[in-house]
Amino acid sequence: MSEAIPHHSDTFESPLWPPKPSARAASHNIQSFLELQARARPHDSALFWAQSSGAADWRAGRRRDMLHHAFSFQELQRKVAAVAHGFRELGIAHGVRVMVTAPNGPELYIALMATQRLGAIPVLLDNWERPRLVEQCAREVDPRAFVGPATSFALLGSVPALHDVAIRIGIGAHTPSFFSGELSAFAQRSQGCEPVAVLPEDGALVRFSTQGGTLSTGTLHTHRSLMGQSVLFAEMVPDGDEEIELSISLPRVLTNLTRGVASVVPAVDPAAPDQYDGQALVEQMRFTGAPRCTLTPGLLRALAASASRRVEL
């Protein structure tokens, strides 16, 4: 590992960063800290994820190792900056709400971080298969843009509140030509944009849950609260044990990346658990060398059961 920049807990007075009151500044944008990490540790791995074909082959027993891709901090920063530049060209700007749906993987995090970089607010819903709840969520946040795989855009026809969303950004090769743009095409551009000036209290992420068949009250994460979590995480983790973590928690991954902690995206779907989830998580931690994890209780139980069986064998 290259030389680390100081812990945020060493450079800020408290998790309520920065001290109130505060003016709008680019340094208050949570994504400004990805810039710091890209300069401090450009070639260190930042984000690991399992190849879709590799994960499928591993689950089918055709491959012993679950192969992973990885972005370095510099690669991730450049892609986020390039995508943010593309988003800005389409009209996404400070304060704009952007509904984002994508499988848990690199495209999801690039879309989220690019949106935050512009001072816009990404909105996440944990289940897009119930049009009534999607409609309720859309009416609540009044989005001006939508980012997701081509298949998810069928929602635009079945959810009246999304009919007038003019900015439609696809993820994947099958994005229709009449869409506003496609994420990976933006990511290949050489032009980028700097993090936009924000207030610490500006929204950086909104999450909704549909557990129990009803839409929860949206959870708002501000730039200040995400940075506060980063500071608290740094204080909780022992020195020397913070280089990589497998995490299902999206805010945790975002704040890990601002601290220079690499994240492994779990190759499981919490909404559709299967008997191989625990073994998959054990294999991911083995392959990437992740010494710790942040998971749901169900996934932790599956991981513990699989790990104990592996030890017995």
Short mmCIF file of C-alpha atoms in Angstrom, two decimals:
data_model
loop_
_atom_site.label_atom_id
_atom_site.label_comp_id
_atom_site.label_asym_id
_atom_site.label_seq_id
_atom_site.Cartn_x
_atom_site.Cartn_y
_atom_site.Cartn_z
CA MET A 1 0.00 0.00 0.00
CA SER A 2 1.19 3.53 -0.73
CA GLU A 3 1.55 6.06 2.06
CA ALA A 4 -1.85 6.94 3.50
CA ILE A 5 -3.16 10.43 4.00
CA PRO A 6 -4.07 11.24 7.61
CA HIS A 7 -7.22 9.73 9.09
CA HIS A 8 -10.17 12.07 8.97
CA SER A 9 -10.43 11.67 12.74
CA ASP A 10 -6.94 13.23 12.88
CA THR A 11 -7.74 16.12 10.56
CA PHE A 12 -11.24 17.12 11.68
CA GLU A 13 -12.35 18.15 15.14
CA SER A 14 -15.42 15.93 15.30
CA PRO A 15 -17.75 13.77 13.19
CA LEU A 16 -19.89 16.90 12.79
CA TRP A 17 -17.59 17.97 10.02
CA PRO A 18 -17.03 20.82 9.28
CA PRO A 19 -17.79 23.10 12.26
CA LYS A 20 -21.05 25.04 11.88
CA PRO A 21 -21.84 27.47 10.37
CA SER A 22 -20.29 26.83 6.98
CA ALA A 23 -20.40 28.31 3.50
CA ARG A 24 -20.83 26.36 0.28
CA ALA A 25 -17.50 24.82 -0.82
CA ALA A 26 -16.23 22.00 -3.02
CA SER A 27 -14.29 20.67 -0.02
CA HIS A 28 -17.63 19.92 1.69
CA ASN A 29 -18.65 17.56 -1.11
CA ILE A 30 -18.18 13.95 0.03
CA GLN A 31 -16.65 13.18 -3.38
CA SER A 32 -13.83 15.66 -2.83
CA PHE A 33 -12.30 13.01 -0.58
CA LEU A 34 -12.17 10.52 -3.44
CA GLU A 35 -9.91 13.09 -5.12
CA LEU A 36 -7.59 12.99 -2.12
CA GLN A 37 -7.43 9.22 -2.17
CA ALA A 38 -6.77 9.11 -5.93
CA ARG A 39 -3.75 11.34 -5.41
CA ALA A 40 -2.50 9.62 -2.24
CA ARG A 41 -2.90 6.00 -3.43
CA PRO A 42 -3.55 6.10 -7.21
CA HIS A 43 -2.68 2.48 -7.95
CA ASP A 44 -4.15 0.83 -4.85
CA SER A 45 -7.29 -1.23 -5.44
CA ALA A 46 -10.49 0.60 -4.51
CA LEU A 47 -13.44 -1.54 -5.60
CA PHE A 48 -13.59 -5.31 -6.21
CA TRP A 49 -16.48 -7.17 -7.80
CA ALA A 50 -16.94 -10.69 -9.09
CA GLN A 51 -17.16 -11.24 -12.83
CA SER A 52 -20.73 -12.23 -13.63
CA SER A 53 -19.60 -15.23 -15.70
CA GLY A 54 -16.98 -16.15 -13.10
CA ALA A 55 -19.51 -16.08 -10.27
CA ALA A 56 -21.93 -18.21 -12.29
CA ASP A 57 -19.18 -20.73 -13.13
CA TRP A 58 -18.13 -20.87 -9.48
CA ARG A 59 -21.69 -21.51 -8.29
CA ALA A 60 -22.08 -24.23 -10.92
CA GLY A 61 -18.86 -25.90 -9.75
CA ARG A 62 -17.06 -25.24 -13.03
CA ARG A 63 -14.41 -23.02 -11.45
CA ARG A 64 -12.51 -23.28 -8.16
CA ASP A 65 -11.81 -19.57 -7.79
CA MET A 66 -14.38 -16.77 -8.09
CA LEU A 67 -12.46 -14.32 -10.27
CA HIS A 68 -12.79 -10.60 -9.52
CA HIS A 69 -12.26 -7.34 -11.36
CA ALA A 70 -10.94 -4.27 -9.56
CA PHE A 71 -10.69 -0.53 -10.09
CA SER A 72 -7.81 1.39 -8.59
CA PHE A 73 -8.59 4.65 -6.80
CA GLN A 74 -7.27 6.59 -9.79
CA GLU A 75 -9.36 4.56 -12.28
CA LEU A 76 -12.47 4.95 -10.16
CA GLN A 77 -11.94 8.70 -9.71
CA ARG A 78 -11.47 9.22 -13.46
CA LYS A 79 -14.58 7.24 -14.36
CA VAL A 80 -16.69 9.06 -11.76
CA ALA A 81 -15.42 12.45 -13.01
CA ALA A 82 -16.08 11.52 -16.64
CA VAL A 83 -19.60 10.26 -15.92
CA ALA A 84 -20.33 13.39 -13.88
CA HIS A 85 -19.24 15.49 -16.87
CA GLY A 86 -21.69 13.57 -19.08
CA PHE A 87 -24.47 13.95 -16.52
CA ARG A 88 -23.82 17.69 -16.32
CA GLU A 89 -24.10 18.03 -20.10
CA LEU A 90 -27.57 16.51 -19.87
CA GLY A 91 -28.70 19.03 -17.26
CA ILE A 92 -28.11 17.21 -13.97
CA ALA A 93 -26.99 19.86 -11.49
CA HIS A 94 -26.92 20.81 -7.82
CA GLY A 95 -30.11 19.80 -6.01
CA VAL A 96 -31.55 17.68 -8.83
CA ARG A 97 -33.01 14.36 -7.66
CA VAL A 98 -31.88 11.36 -9.69
CA MET A 99 -33.55 7.96 -9.30
CA VAL A 100 -30.95 5.20 -9.68
CA THR A 101 -31.55 1.49 -10.09
CA ALA A 102 -28.83 -1.02 -10.90
CA PRO A 103 -27.50 -4.36 -9.64
CA ASN A 104 -25.03 -4.06 -6.78
CA GLY A 105 -21.82 -3.52 -8.71
CA PRO A 106 -19.44 -0.93 -10.15
CA GLU A 107 -22.04 0.80 -12.34
CA LEU A 108 -24.22 1.49 -9.30
CA TYR A 109 -21.39 3.12 -7.35
CA ILE A 110 -20.12 5.12 -10.32
CA ALA A 111 -23.63 6.47 -10.95
CA LEU A 112 -24.11 7.37 -7.29
CA MET A 113 -20.72 9.05 -6.90
CA ALA A 114 -21.03 10.96 -10.18
CA THR A 115 -24.41 12.30 -9.04
CA GLN A 116 -22.99 13.33 -5.66
CA ARG A 117 -20.04 14.98 -7.39
CA LEU A 118 -22.47 17.38 -9.08
CA GLY A 119 -24.24 18.21 -5.82
CA ALA A 120 -27.28 16.34 -7.14
CA ILE A 121 -29.09 13.80 -4.96
CA PRO A 122 -29.25 10.10 -5.91
CA VAL A 123 -32.43 8.33 -4.81
CA LEU A 124 -32.42 4.57 -4.19
CA LEU A 125 -35.36 2.19 -3.81
CA ASP A 126 -34.69 -1.36 -2.63
CA ASN A 127 -37.36 -2.97 -4.83
CA TRP A 128 -38.43 -1.81 -8.29
CA GLU A 129 -40.87 -4.63 -8.99
CA ARG A 130 -43.93 -2.95 -7.46
CA PRO A 131 -45.12 -0.07 -9.68
CA ARG A 132 -47.43 1.26 -6.96
CA LEU A 133 -44.54 1.78 -4.56
CA VAL A 134 -42.28 3.15 -7.28
CA GLU A 135 -45.04 5.63 -8.12
CA GLN A 136 -45.31 6.65 -4.47
CA CYS A 137 -41.53 7.11 -4.21
CA ALA A 138 -41.38 9.14 -7.45
CA ARG A 139 -44.15 11.46 -6.25
CA GLU A 140 -42.27 11.95 -3.00
CA VAL A 141 -38.94 12.99 -4.55
CA ASP A 142 -40.04 14.48 -7.93
CA PRO A 143 -36.99 13.21 -9.92
CA ARG A 144 -35.66 14.98 -12.99
CA ALA A 145 -33.46 12.11 -14.14
CA PHE A 146 -33.48 8.30 -14.12
CA VAL A 147 -30.48 5.96 -14.36
CA GLY A 148 -30.82 2.22 -14.82
CA PRO A 149 -30.53 -0.84 -17.09
CA ALA A 150 -32.60 -0.80 -20.26
CA THR A 151 -35.01 -3.34 -18.76
CA SER A 152 -35.83 -1.01 -15.88
CA PHE A 153 -37.10 1.67 -18.24
CA ALA A 154 -40.30 -0.32 -18.71
CA LEU A 155 -41.20 1.34 -15.42
CA LEU A 156 -41.43 4.69 -17.15
CA GLY A 157 -44.53 3.46 -18.95
CA SER A 158 -46.21 1.91 -15.93
CA VAL A 159 -45.48 4.68 -13.40
CA PRO A 160 -47.27 7.95 -14.26
CA ALA A 161 -45.00 10.00 -11.97
CA LEU A 162 -42.02 9.02 -14.17
CA HIS A 163 -43.62 9.89 -17.52
CA ASP A 164 -42.19 13.39 -17.56
CA VAL A 165 -38.63 12.44 -16.59
CA ALA A 166 -36.72 13.90 -19.52
CA ILE A 167 -33.18 12.73 -18.64
CA ARG A 168 -32.96 8.98 -19.14
CA ILE A 169 -29.54 7.37 -18.79
CA GLY A 170 -29.10 3.69 -19.55
CA ILE A 171 -26.69 1.14 -18.13
CA GLY A 172 -25.56 -1.57 -20.53
CA ALA A 173 -25.17 -2.29 -24.21
CA HIS A 174 -28.89 -2.57 -24.95
CA THR A 175 -29.71 1.05 -24.13
CA PRO A 176 -32.10 2.38 -26.84
CA SER A 177 -30.63 5.07 -29.09
CA PHE A 178 -33.35 7.58 -28.16
CA PHE A 179 -32.20 7.67 -24.51
CA SER A 180 -30.26 10.66 -23.26
CA GLY A 181 -27.02 8.69 -22.83
CA GLU A 182 -25.35 5.51 -21.58
CA LEU A 183 -23.20 5.23 -18.46
CA SER A 184 -20.23 3.28 -19.84
CA ALA A 185 -19.99 5.62 -22.85
CA PHE A 186 -19.68 8.58 -20.49
CA ALA A 187 -17.09 6.69 -18.41
CA GLN A 188 -14.79 6.32 -21.45
CA ARG A 189 -14.54 10.06 -22.04
CA SER A 190 -11.35 11.95 -21.33
CA GLN A 191 -13.14 15.02 -19.97
CA GLY A 192 -14.14 15.19 -16.32
CA CYS A 193 -15.47 17.71 -13.87
CA GLU A 194 -14.47 18.76 -10.38
CA PRO A 195 -16.68 18.21 -7.31
CA VAL A 196 -19.33 20.95 -7.07
CA ALA A 197 -19.46 23.28 -4.08
CA VAL A 198 -22.11 22.22 -1.56
CA LEU A 199 -23.21 22.98 1.97
CA PRO A 200 -22.45 20.24 4.51
CA GLU A 201 -26.20 19.92 5.16
CA ASP A 202 -27.04 19.42 1.46
CA GLY A 203 -28.51 16.03 0.59
CA ALA A 204 -26.07 13.43 -0.73
CA LEU A 205 -28.25 10.28 -0.78
CA VAL A 206 -31.89 9.32 -0.20
CA ARG A 207 -32.91 5.71 0.41
CA PHE A 208 -36.37 4.14 0.54
CA SER A 209 -37.33 0.66 1.70
CA THR A 210 -40.35 -1.41 0.63
CA GLN A 211 -40.19 -4.06 3.34
CA GLY A 212 -43.62 -5.24 4.40
CA GLY A 213 -45.20 -4.06 1.16
CA THR A 214 -45.25 -0.40 2.13
CA LEU A 215 -42.94 2.48 1.30
CA SER A 216 -40.85 3.66 4.21
CA THR A 217 -40.11 7.27 4.97
CA GLY A 218 -37.05 8.22 2.96
CA THR A 219 -33.72 8.24 4.80
CA LEU A 220 -31.69 11.31 3.92
CA HIS A 221 -27.90 11.22 4.17
CA THR A 222 -26.24 14.62 3.93
CA HIS A 223 -22.63 15.24 2.93
CA ARG A 224 -22.00 16.00 6.61
CA SER A 225 -23.57 12.77 7.89
CA LEU A 226 -21.70 10.58 5.40
CA MET A 227 -18.43 12.18 6.41
CA GLY A 228 -19.38 11.77 10.07
CA GLN A 229 -19.84 8.05 9.45
CA SER A 230 -16.42 7.94 7.84
CA VAL A 231 -14.83 9.50 10.91
CA LEU A 232 -16.64 7.12 13.28
CA PHE A 233 -15.70 4.06 11.19
CA ALA A 234 -12.04 5.13 11.28
CA GLU A 235 -12.16 5.37 15.07
CA MET A 236 -13.80 1.93 15.43
CA VAL A 237 -11.34 -0.02 13.26
CA PRO A 238 -7.99 -1.11 14.76
CA ASP A 239 -4.88 0.37 13.17
CA GLY A 240 -3.52 -1.80 10.38
CA ASP A 241 -6.84 -3.63 9.84
CA GLU A 242 -8.56 -1.28 7.44
CA GLU A 243 -7.28 -1.84 3.93
CA ILE A 244 -10.19 -3.85 2.51
CA GLU A 245 -13.71 -4.80 3.57
CA LEU A 246 -16.56 -6.83 2.08
CA SER A 247 -19.71 -4.80 2.62
CA ILE A 248 -23.39 -5.00 1.65
CA SER A 249 -24.01 -1.53 3.12
CA LEU A 250 -24.06 1.10 0.40
CA PRO A 251 -23.31 4.10 2.66
CA ARG A 252 -20.50 2.08 4.21
CA VAL A 253 -18.90 1.45 0.80
CA LEU A 254 -19.19 5.13 -0.13
CA THR A 255 -17.56 6.26 3.11
CA ASN A 256 -14.92 3.51 2.93
CA LEU A 257 -13.81 4.82 -0.45
CA THR A 258 -13.44 8.35 0.94
CA ARG A 259 -11.10 6.89 3.62
CA GLY A 260 -8.97 4.93 1.19
CA VAL A 261 -10.44 1.58 2.29
CA ALA A 262 -11.06 -0.82 -0.59
CA SER A 263 -14.49 -2.45 -0.78
CA VAL A 264 -15.57 -5.84 -2.08
CA VAL A 265 -19.08 -5.95 -3.55
CA PRO A 266 -20.86 -9.12 -2.31
CA ALA A 267 -21.78 -11.51 -5.13
CA VAL A 268 -25.17 -12.22 -3.54
CA ASP A 269 -28.66 -10.75 -3.72
CA PRO A 270 -30.18 -10.20 -0.26
CA ALA A 271 -33.64 -10.04 -1.86
CA ALA A 272 -33.21 -13.52 -3.37
CA PRO A 273 -31.09 -15.61 -0.96
CA ASP A 274 -29.94 -19.08 -1.94
CA GLN A 275 -28.03 -21.96 -0.34
CA TYR A 276 -24.68 -20.90 -1.82
CA ASP A 277 -24.63 -17.32 -0.44
CA GLY A 278 -22.50 -18.15 2.60
CA GLN A 279 -19.99 -20.12 0.58
CA ALA A 280 -19.82 -17.31 -1.99
CA LEU A 281 -19.00 -14.75 0.70
CA VAL A 282 -16.31 -16.98 2.21
CA GLU A 283 -14.78 -17.43 -1.25
CA GLN A 284 -14.84 -13.67 -1.92
CA MET A 285 -13.08 -12.91 1.36
CA ARG A 286 -10.51 -15.62 0.63
CA PHE A 287 -9.86 -14.49 -2.94
CA THR A 288 -9.58 -10.75 -2.18
CA GLY A 289 -7.98 -11.10 1.26
CA ALA A 290 -10.70 -9.03 2.97
CA PRO A 291 -10.21 -9.41 6.76
CA ARG A 292 -13.66 -8.14 7.76
CA CYS A 293 -17.20 -7.65 6.49
CA THR A 294 -20.40 -5.66 7.01
CA LEU A 295 -23.48 -7.75 6.19
CA THR A 296 -27.14 -8.19 7.04
CA PRO A 297 -27.90 -10.59 9.93
CA GLY A 298 -29.06 -13.26 7.49
CA LEU A 299 -25.91 -13.05 5.40
CA LEU A 300 -23.74 -13.04 8.52
CA ARG A 301 -25.38 -16.27 9.69
CA ALA A 302 -24.85 -17.84 6.26
CA LEU A 303 -21.22 -16.70 6.25
CA ALA A 304 -20.60 -18.05 9.75
CA ALA A 305 -22.16 -21.41 8.93
CA SER A 306 -20.14 -21.79 5.73
CA ALA A 307 -16.91 -20.65 7.38
CA SER A 308 -17.31 -23.19 10.20
CA ARG A 309 -17.93 -26.00 7.71
CA ARG A 310 -14.83 -24.96 5.77
CA VAL A 311 -12.74 -25.09 8.96
CA GLU A 312 -14.10 -28.54 9.82
CA LEU A 313 -13.16 -29.80 6.36
#
